[in-house]
Amino acid sequence: MTRVLKVGAAQLGPIQREEDRKEVVQRLIALLNEGAKESCDLVVFPELALTTFFPRWWSEDIAEFDHFFEKEMPSEAVQPLFDEAKKLGVGFHLGYAEMTSDGHRYNTSVLVSKNAEILGKYRKVHLPGHEENEPWRTFQHLERYYFEPGDEFKVFGAFRGVLGMAICNDRRWSETYRVLGLKGCELALIGYNTPIHYPPDPSQDVLAGFHNQLVMQSGAYQNGMWVVGVAKAGNEEGCDLLGESSIIAPSGEVVAQCSTVGDELIYATVDLDMCANYKETLFDFARYRRPEVYKTITSQVGVEIPDGIETDTEDSKDKEQLT
Ligand code: CDT
């Protein structure tokens, strides 16, 4: 059985606040068609791919932005994307804002088969930013106000492999990849909206691209999985979003990368069997992992410096060196 897929990463340029959902869906359909021409089995769209990144604005009335949420998937506006996927026989991954029938809001992605059936759904676990309006910022990052967190990293048997999803800030956390890796994930699909300016510490701005690559490449390598990271990029409502969407092999090497900050499709041949090169050697989890030594990771959230560690004397440095 060959387990070789052609995977497209469909980066999106900016979506402005007033842009009509139906027009955005036409942009997605154009990229899906490009993917079909390149014989892609699967095309990956970014986080919140149907709207502008609305958590950059504060509204006293949280319901003011409810129109940015999908109450069902596919919604009426998104149905043409599902229809086109079925016609072309191309699967896809789509990020969107989800509103459940009982009023819960999530930052969500779905994996859709070549038959336009939803194979899996994921709700973002690591919500970044802040809960309250912070007027000193040039723009807000209110995901912790507009969304509730998801509670599980799941994998799905699809496209002849074991596939997982994560969303944007999730990619900065090694736990994301490791939990997916422990579930056998061979291909992780990750959409993102990453402002290049980071108001709490602007010294990081110049490193935005480096950090993006750093976390995805190490996540891929340390878990022997393919990673497809896809941006919504460019200047959206005055906020510059990082591009550099990438397809990364289990070796940690970048095999394809976008060169613009607009709508752009890149693709790569993804051999899922390559994962075994790493999963069965250097990162043979069953043989080498030591969970009994890692208990702190699940028992503790913040940093707790153990009793007896001193940092304010020369002596403590010396003692450390001796031990
Ligand atoms: N969308 C998203 O998760 N963006 C975050 C910004 C972090 S700074 C608040 C990211 O990790 O790129």
Short mmCIF file of C-alpha atoms and ligand atoms in Angstrom, two decimals:
data_model
loop_
_atom_site.label_atom_id
_atom_site.label_comp_id
_atom_site.label_asym_id
_atom_site.label_seq_id
_atom_site.Cartn_x
_atom_site.Cartn_y
_atom_site.Cartn_z
CA MET A 1 0.00 0.00 0.00
CA THR A 2 1.47 3.35 -0.95
CA ARG A 3 0.79 6.13 1.45
CA VAL A 4 1.88 9.04 -0.67
CA LEU A 5 -0.36 12.11 -0.78
CA LYS A 6 -0.16 15.38 -2.55
CA VAL A 7 -0.94 18.08 0.02
CA GLY A 8 -1.57 21.75 -0.75
CA ALA A 9 -1.18 24.60 1.73
CA ALA A 10 -3.60 27.33 0.67
CA GLN A 11 -2.34 30.52 2.26
CA LEU A 12 -4.85 33.38 2.29
CA GLY A 13 -4.09 37.04 1.97
CA PRO A 14 -5.95 39.41 4.30
CA ILE A 15 -9.73 39.44 4.69
CA GLN A 16 -11.02 42.90 5.55
CA ARG A 17 -13.82 43.45 8.03
CA GLU A 18 -16.52 44.26 5.53
CA GLU A 19 -15.59 41.52 3.06
CA ASP A 20 -18.55 39.38 2.15
CA ARG A 21 -18.33 35.72 3.29
CA LYS A 22 -19.50 34.56 -0.14
CA GLU A 23 -16.61 36.37 -1.86
CA VAL A 24 -14.12 34.86 0.57
CA VAL A 25 -15.51 31.40 -0.22
CA GLN A 26 -14.91 32.13 -3.93
CA ARG A 27 -11.24 32.78 -3.09
CA LEU A 28 -11.08 29.43 -1.30
CA ILE A 29 -12.71 27.73 -4.27
CA ALA A 30 -10.10 29.25 -6.62
CA LEU A 31 -7.30 27.86 -4.43
CA LEU A 32 -9.05 24.49 -4.24
CA ASN A 33 -9.17 24.40 -8.03
CA GLU A 34 -5.46 25.21 -8.20
CA GLY A 35 -4.88 22.33 -5.83
CA ALA A 36 -6.98 20.02 -8.00
CA LYS A 37 -4.92 21.00 -11.08
CA GLU A 38 -1.79 19.97 -9.18
CA SER A 39 -3.50 16.66 -8.24
CA CYS A 40 -3.70 17.51 -4.55
CA ASP A 41 -5.54 15.00 -2.37
CA LEU A 42 -5.92 17.53 0.42
CA VAL A 43 -5.82 21.34 0.56
CA VAL A 44 -5.24 23.03 3.92
CA PHE A 45 -6.81 26.44 4.62
CA PRO A 46 -5.81 28.60 7.63
CA GLU A 47 -7.32 29.47 11.02
CA LEU A 48 -10.49 31.63 10.84
CA ALA A 49 -10.34 31.37 7.06
CA LEU A 50 -13.78 32.87 6.41
CA THR A 51 -13.48 36.21 8.16
CA THR A 52 -11.11 38.88 9.30
CA PHE A 53 -9.30 38.10 12.58
CA PHE A 54 -12.02 39.81 14.65
CA PRO A 55 -10.45 39.17 18.13
CA ARG A 56 -8.27 42.18 17.37
CA TRP A 57 -11.25 44.35 18.38
CA TRP A 58 -12.92 44.84 21.72
CA SER A 59 -16.68 45.06 21.93
CA GLU A 60 -18.51 45.52 25.21
CA ASP A 61 -21.29 43.45 23.69
CA ILE A 62 -19.76 40.07 22.81
CA ALA A 63 -22.75 39.31 20.58
CA GLU A 64 -21.83 42.20 18.27
CA PHE A 65 -19.46 39.83 16.46
CA ASP A 66 -21.76 36.82 16.33
CA HIS A 67 -22.08 37.34 12.58
CA PHE A 68 -18.44 36.23 12.27
CA PHE A 69 -19.41 32.77 13.61
CA GLU A 70 -20.75 29.76 11.68
CA LYS A 71 -23.85 28.32 13.34
CA GLU A 72 -23.52 25.16 11.29
CA MET A 73 -20.89 23.61 9.05
CA PRO A 74 -21.32 23.81 6.17
CA SER A 75 -23.27 27.02 6.57
CA GLU A 76 -25.16 28.34 3.58
CA ALA A 77 -22.24 30.59 2.63
CA VAL A 78 -19.70 27.74 2.87
CA GLN A 79 -21.80 25.09 1.11
CA PRO A 80 -20.33 26.00 -2.33
CA LEU A 81 -16.84 25.05 -1.04
CA PHE A 82 -18.13 21.63 0.02
CA ASP A 83 -19.88 21.21 -3.34
CA GLU A 84 -16.72 22.12 -5.25
CA ALA A 85 -14.59 19.77 -3.13
CA LYS A 86 -16.95 16.90 -3.91
CA LYS A 87 -16.96 17.74 -7.61
CA LEU A 88 -13.15 17.92 -7.72
CA GLY A 89 -12.58 14.98 -5.37
CA VAL A 90 -10.23 17.01 -3.17
CA GLY A 91 -10.33 16.94 0.63
CA PHE A 92 -9.73 20.05 2.71
CA HIS A 93 -9.06 21.49 6.15
CA LEU A 94 -10.84 24.70 7.16
CA GLY A 95 -10.56 26.95 10.19
CA TYR A 96 -13.57 29.02 11.28
CA ALA A 97 -15.34 30.55 14.28
CA GLU A 98 -17.91 28.06 15.57
CA MET A 99 -21.08 28.92 17.49
CA THR A 100 -22.86 25.86 18.90
CA SER A 101 -26.64 25.59 19.04
CA ASP A 102 -26.46 26.21 22.81
CA GLY A 103 -24.40 29.38 22.37
CA HIS A 104 -20.78 28.27 22.96
CA ARG A 105 -18.07 29.90 20.88
CA TYR A 106 -14.92 28.10 19.72
CA ASN A 107 -11.98 28.63 17.39
CA THR A 108 -12.44 25.48 15.34
CA SER A 109 -11.15 23.54 12.35
CA VAL A 110 -12.61 20.67 10.39
CA LEU A 111 -11.10 17.98 8.21
CA VAL A 112 -13.25 17.20 5.18
CA SER A 113 -13.03 14.11 2.95
CA LYS A 114 -12.83 14.01 -0.86
CA ASN A 115 -16.54 13.26 -0.65
CA ALA A 116 -17.18 16.48 1.28
CA GLU A 117 -17.96 14.65 4.52
CA ILE A 118 -16.68 16.06 7.79
CA LEU A 119 -14.18 13.51 9.13
CA GLY A 120 -13.12 15.37 12.22
CA LYS A 121 -13.43 18.57 14.20
CA TYR A 122 -10.90 20.26 16.50
CA ARG A 123 -11.37 23.18 18.93
CA LYS A 124 -8.32 25.28 19.78
CA VAL A 125 -6.80 24.29 23.12
CA HIS A 126 -4.21 27.04 23.76
CA LEU A 127 -6.08 30.36 23.50
CA PRO A 128 -3.54 33.21 23.47
CA GLY A 129 -3.86 36.87 24.33
CA HIS A 130 -6.09 38.34 27.03
CA GLU A 131 -9.65 38.36 28.41
CA GLU A 132 -10.22 42.08 28.93
CA ASN A 133 -9.89 45.18 26.79
CA GLU A 134 -6.32 46.56 26.94
CA PRO A 135 -6.64 50.03 25.37
CA TRP A 136 -2.86 50.67 25.42
CA ARG A 137 -2.43 48.12 22.61
CA THR A 138 -2.45 49.21 18.98
CA PHE A 139 -4.73 46.20 18.43
CA GLN A 140 -6.25 43.66 20.78
CA HIS A 141 -5.79 39.88 20.93
CA LEU A 142 -9.03 38.90 22.63
CA GLU A 143 -9.28 35.20 21.84
CA ARG A 144 -9.70 34.53 25.56
CA TYR A 145 -12.79 36.77 25.53
CA TYR A 146 -14.43 35.60 22.32
CA PHE A 147 -13.72 31.83 22.57
CA GLU A 148 -13.87 29.01 25.06
CA PRO A 149 -10.94 26.57 24.95
CA GLY A 150 -11.21 23.11 23.47
CA ASP A 151 -10.25 20.17 25.65
CA GLU A 152 -8.65 17.50 23.47
CA PHE A 153 -6.06 16.82 20.80
CA LYS A 154 -7.57 14.16 18.58
CA VAL A 155 -6.34 12.16 15.61
CA PHE A 156 -8.36 10.84 12.70
CA GLY A 157 -7.81 7.92 10.34
CA ALA A 158 -8.00 9.70 7.00
CA PHE A 159 -6.19 10.00 3.68
CA ARG A 160 -4.51 6.63 4.39
CA GLY A 161 -2.79 8.00 7.48
CA VAL A 162 -3.24 9.26 11.02
CA LEU A 163 -4.04 12.98 10.85
CA GLY A 164 -4.24 15.58 13.61
CA MET A 165 -5.14 19.26 13.85
CA ALA A 166 -3.90 22.16 15.94
CA ILE A 167 -4.58 25.89 15.62
CA CYS A 168 -2.11 28.76 15.58
CA ASN A 169 -0.82 29.39 19.13
CA ASP A 170 -1.06 25.60 19.75
CA ARG A 171 1.97 25.27 17.45
CA ARG A 172 4.21 27.08 19.93
CA TRP A 173 3.63 24.41 22.61
CA SER A 174 5.66 21.22 22.47
CA GLU A 175 2.84 19.43 24.36
CA THR A 176 0.62 19.82 21.28
CA TYR A 177 2.87 17.80 19.01
CA ARG A 178 3.79 15.29 21.70
CA VAL A 179 0.16 14.48 22.54
CA LEU A 180 -0.59 14.13 18.82
CA GLY A 181 2.63 12.12 18.40
CA LEU A 182 1.64 9.77 21.21
CA LYS A 183 -1.61 9.17 19.33
CA GLY A 184 0.40 8.21 16.24
CA CYS A 185 -0.12 11.42 14.27
CA GLU A 186 1.67 11.37 10.91
CA LEU A 187 0.38 14.64 9.48
CA ALA A 188 -0.52 17.68 11.60
CA LEU A 189 -2.58 20.43 9.97
CA ILE A 190 -2.15 23.86 11.55
CA GLY A 191 -3.75 27.13 10.46
CA TYR A 192 -2.55 30.45 11.86
CA ASN A 193 -3.13 34.23 12.07
CA THR A 194 0.07 35.63 13.55
CA PRO A 195 0.43 39.39 14.02
CA ILE A 196 4.07 40.30 13.44
CA HIS A 197 3.87 42.98 16.13
CA TYR A 198 3.69 41.56 19.66
CA PRO A 199 2.62 44.47 21.92
CA PRO A 200 3.74 42.97 25.28
CA ASP A 201 7.34 42.61 23.99
CA PRO A 202 8.05 44.25 20.61
CA SER A 203 11.64 42.96 20.70
CA GLN A 204 10.13 39.67 19.49
CA ASP A 205 8.67 41.23 16.31
CA VAL A 206 11.80 40.74 14.23
CA LEU A 207 11.85 37.07 15.26
CA ALA A 208 8.25 36.25 14.25
CA GLY A 209 9.28 34.25 11.17
CA PHE A 210 12.11 32.51 12.97
CA HIS A 211 9.85 31.43 15.85
CA ASN A 212 7.21 30.19 13.42
CA GLN A 213 9.71 27.91 11.70
CA LEU A 214 11.45 26.94 14.93
CA VAL A 215 8.35 25.52 16.60
CA MET A 216 6.91 23.74 13.57
CA GLN A 217 10.20 22.23 12.43
CA SER A 218 11.10 20.97 15.89
CA GLY A 219 7.55 19.65 16.43
CA ALA A 220 7.77 17.72 13.18
CA TYR A 221 11.22 16.28 13.87
CA GLN A 222 10.75 15.40 17.55
CA ASN A 223 7.60 13.45 16.76
CA GLY A 224 8.38 12.08 13.30
CA MET A 225 5.38 13.74 11.64
CA TRP A 226 4.64 15.96 8.67
CA VAL A 227 3.47 19.45 9.60
CA VAL A 228 1.53 21.73 7.29
CA GLY A 229 1.39 25.27 8.68
CA VAL A 230 -0.86 27.68 6.79
CA ALA A 231 -1.21 31.42 7.35
CA LYS A 232 -3.74 34.10 6.82
CA ALA A 233 -1.20 36.74 5.90
CA GLY A 234 -0.66 40.33 4.88
CA ASN A 235 -2.08 43.62 6.08
CA GLU A 236 -5.52 43.00 7.58
CA GLU A 237 -7.25 46.05 8.97
CA GLY A 238 -3.87 47.73 9.58
CA CYS A 239 -2.37 44.68 11.31
CA ASP A 240 0.50 42.87 9.54
CA LEU A 241 0.10 39.10 9.66
CA LEU A 242 2.98 36.71 9.06
CA GLY A 243 2.98 34.58 5.88
CA GLU A 244 5.65 31.92 5.37
CA SER A 245 3.20 29.02 5.21
CA SER A 246 5.24 25.85 5.11
CA ILE A 247 5.14 22.13 4.53
CA ILE A 248 7.63 20.39 6.81
CA ALA A 249 8.87 16.81 6.60
CA PRO A 250 9.37 14.45 9.59
CA SER A 251 13.08 15.21 9.24
CA GLY A 252 12.26 18.79 10.26
CA GLU A 253 13.16 20.07 6.79
CA VAL A 254 10.96 22.65 5.06
CA VAL A 255 9.99 21.17 1.68
CA ALA A 256 7.77 24.03 0.45
CA GLN A 257 7.18 27.58 1.59
CA CYS A 258 5.05 30.53 0.43
CA SER A 259 6.92 33.55 -0.87
CA THR A 260 4.10 36.13 -0.78
CA VAL A 261 1.61 37.42 1.79
CA GLY A 262 -1.38 36.93 -0.50
CA ASP A 263 -3.55 34.04 -1.66
CA GLU A 264 -0.96 31.45 -2.67
CA LEU A 265 -0.97 27.68 -3.03
CA ILE A 266 2.13 25.63 -2.34
CA TYR A 267 2.15 21.84 -2.41
CA ALA A 268 4.35 18.87 -1.71
CA THR A 269 4.38 15.13 -2.06
CA VAL A 270 3.87 13.78 1.43
CA ASP A 271 5.08 10.23 1.99
CA LEU A 272 3.44 9.18 5.26
CA ASP A 273 5.74 6.17 5.50
CA MET A 274 8.67 8.55 6.00
CA CYS A 275 7.36 9.13 9.54
CA ALA A 276 8.52 5.65 10.49
CA ASN A 277 12.15 6.68 9.80
CA TYR A 278 11.92 8.80 12.94
CA LYS A 279 9.12 7.14 14.90
CA GLU A 280 10.93 3.78 14.83
CA THR A 281 14.47 4.99 15.46
CA LEU A 282 15.58 8.07 17.38
CA PHE A 283 12.03 8.87 18.51
CA ASP A 284 10.86 5.34 19.23
CA PHE A 285 8.63 6.52 22.08
CA ALA A 286 7.90 3.05 23.47
CA ARG A 287 11.59 2.33 23.81
CA TYR A 288 13.01 5.63 24.98
CA ARG A 289 10.41 7.80 26.71
CA ARG A 290 10.52 8.08 30.52
CA PRO A 291 7.04 9.25 31.59
CA GLU A 292 7.80 8.56 35.25
CA VAL A 293 10.34 11.41 35.05
CA TYR A 294 7.92 13.80 33.30
CA LYS A 295 5.14 13.90 35.93
CA THR A 296 5.63 17.64 36.52
CA ILE A 297 4.33 18.29 33.01
CA THR A 298 0.80 17.17 33.82
CA SER A 299 0.70 17.88 37.56
CA GLN A 300 1.79 21.53 37.37
CA VAL A 301 0.71 24.55 35.26
CA GLY A 302 3.03 27.44 36.17
CA VAL A 303 6.67 27.51 37.21
CA GLU A 304 7.38 26.38 40.77
CA ILE A 305 11.01 26.69 41.73
CA PRO A 306 11.74 23.83 44.13
CA ASP A 307 12.41 24.68 47.78
CA GLY A 308 16.04 25.33 48.55
CA ILE A 309 16.98 26.89 45.22
CA GLU A 310 18.58 30.28 45.87
CA THR A 311 19.35 32.78 43.15
CA ASP A 312 20.47 35.83 45.06
CA THR A 313 23.92 34.82 46.32
CA GLU A 314 27.20 33.97 44.63
CA ASP A 315 27.21 30.91 46.87
CA SER A 316 24.08 29.50 45.30
CA LYS A 317 25.77 29.61 41.87
CA ASP A 318 28.74 27.74 43.25
CA LYS A 319 26.55 25.14 44.90
CA GLU A 320 24.70 24.58 41.65
CA GLN A 321 27.92 23.99 39.77
CA LEU A 322 28.99 21.42 42.35
CA THR A 323 25.83 19.34 42.09
N1 CDT B 1 -4.14 33.32 16.33
C1 CDT B 1 -3.14 33.08 17.20
O1 CDT B 1 -3.19 32.15 17.98
N2 CDT B 1 -2.13 33.95 17.18
C2 CDT B 1 -1.05 33.84 18.12
C3 CDT B 1 -0.59 35.18 18.49
C4 CDT B 1 0.14 35.12 19.76
S1 CDT B 1 0.34 36.65 20.48
C5 CDT B 1 -1.09 36.99 21.25
C6 CDT B 1 0.13 33.05 17.58
O2 CDT B 1 0.61 32.19 18.33
O3 CDT B 1 0.60 33.28 16.49
#
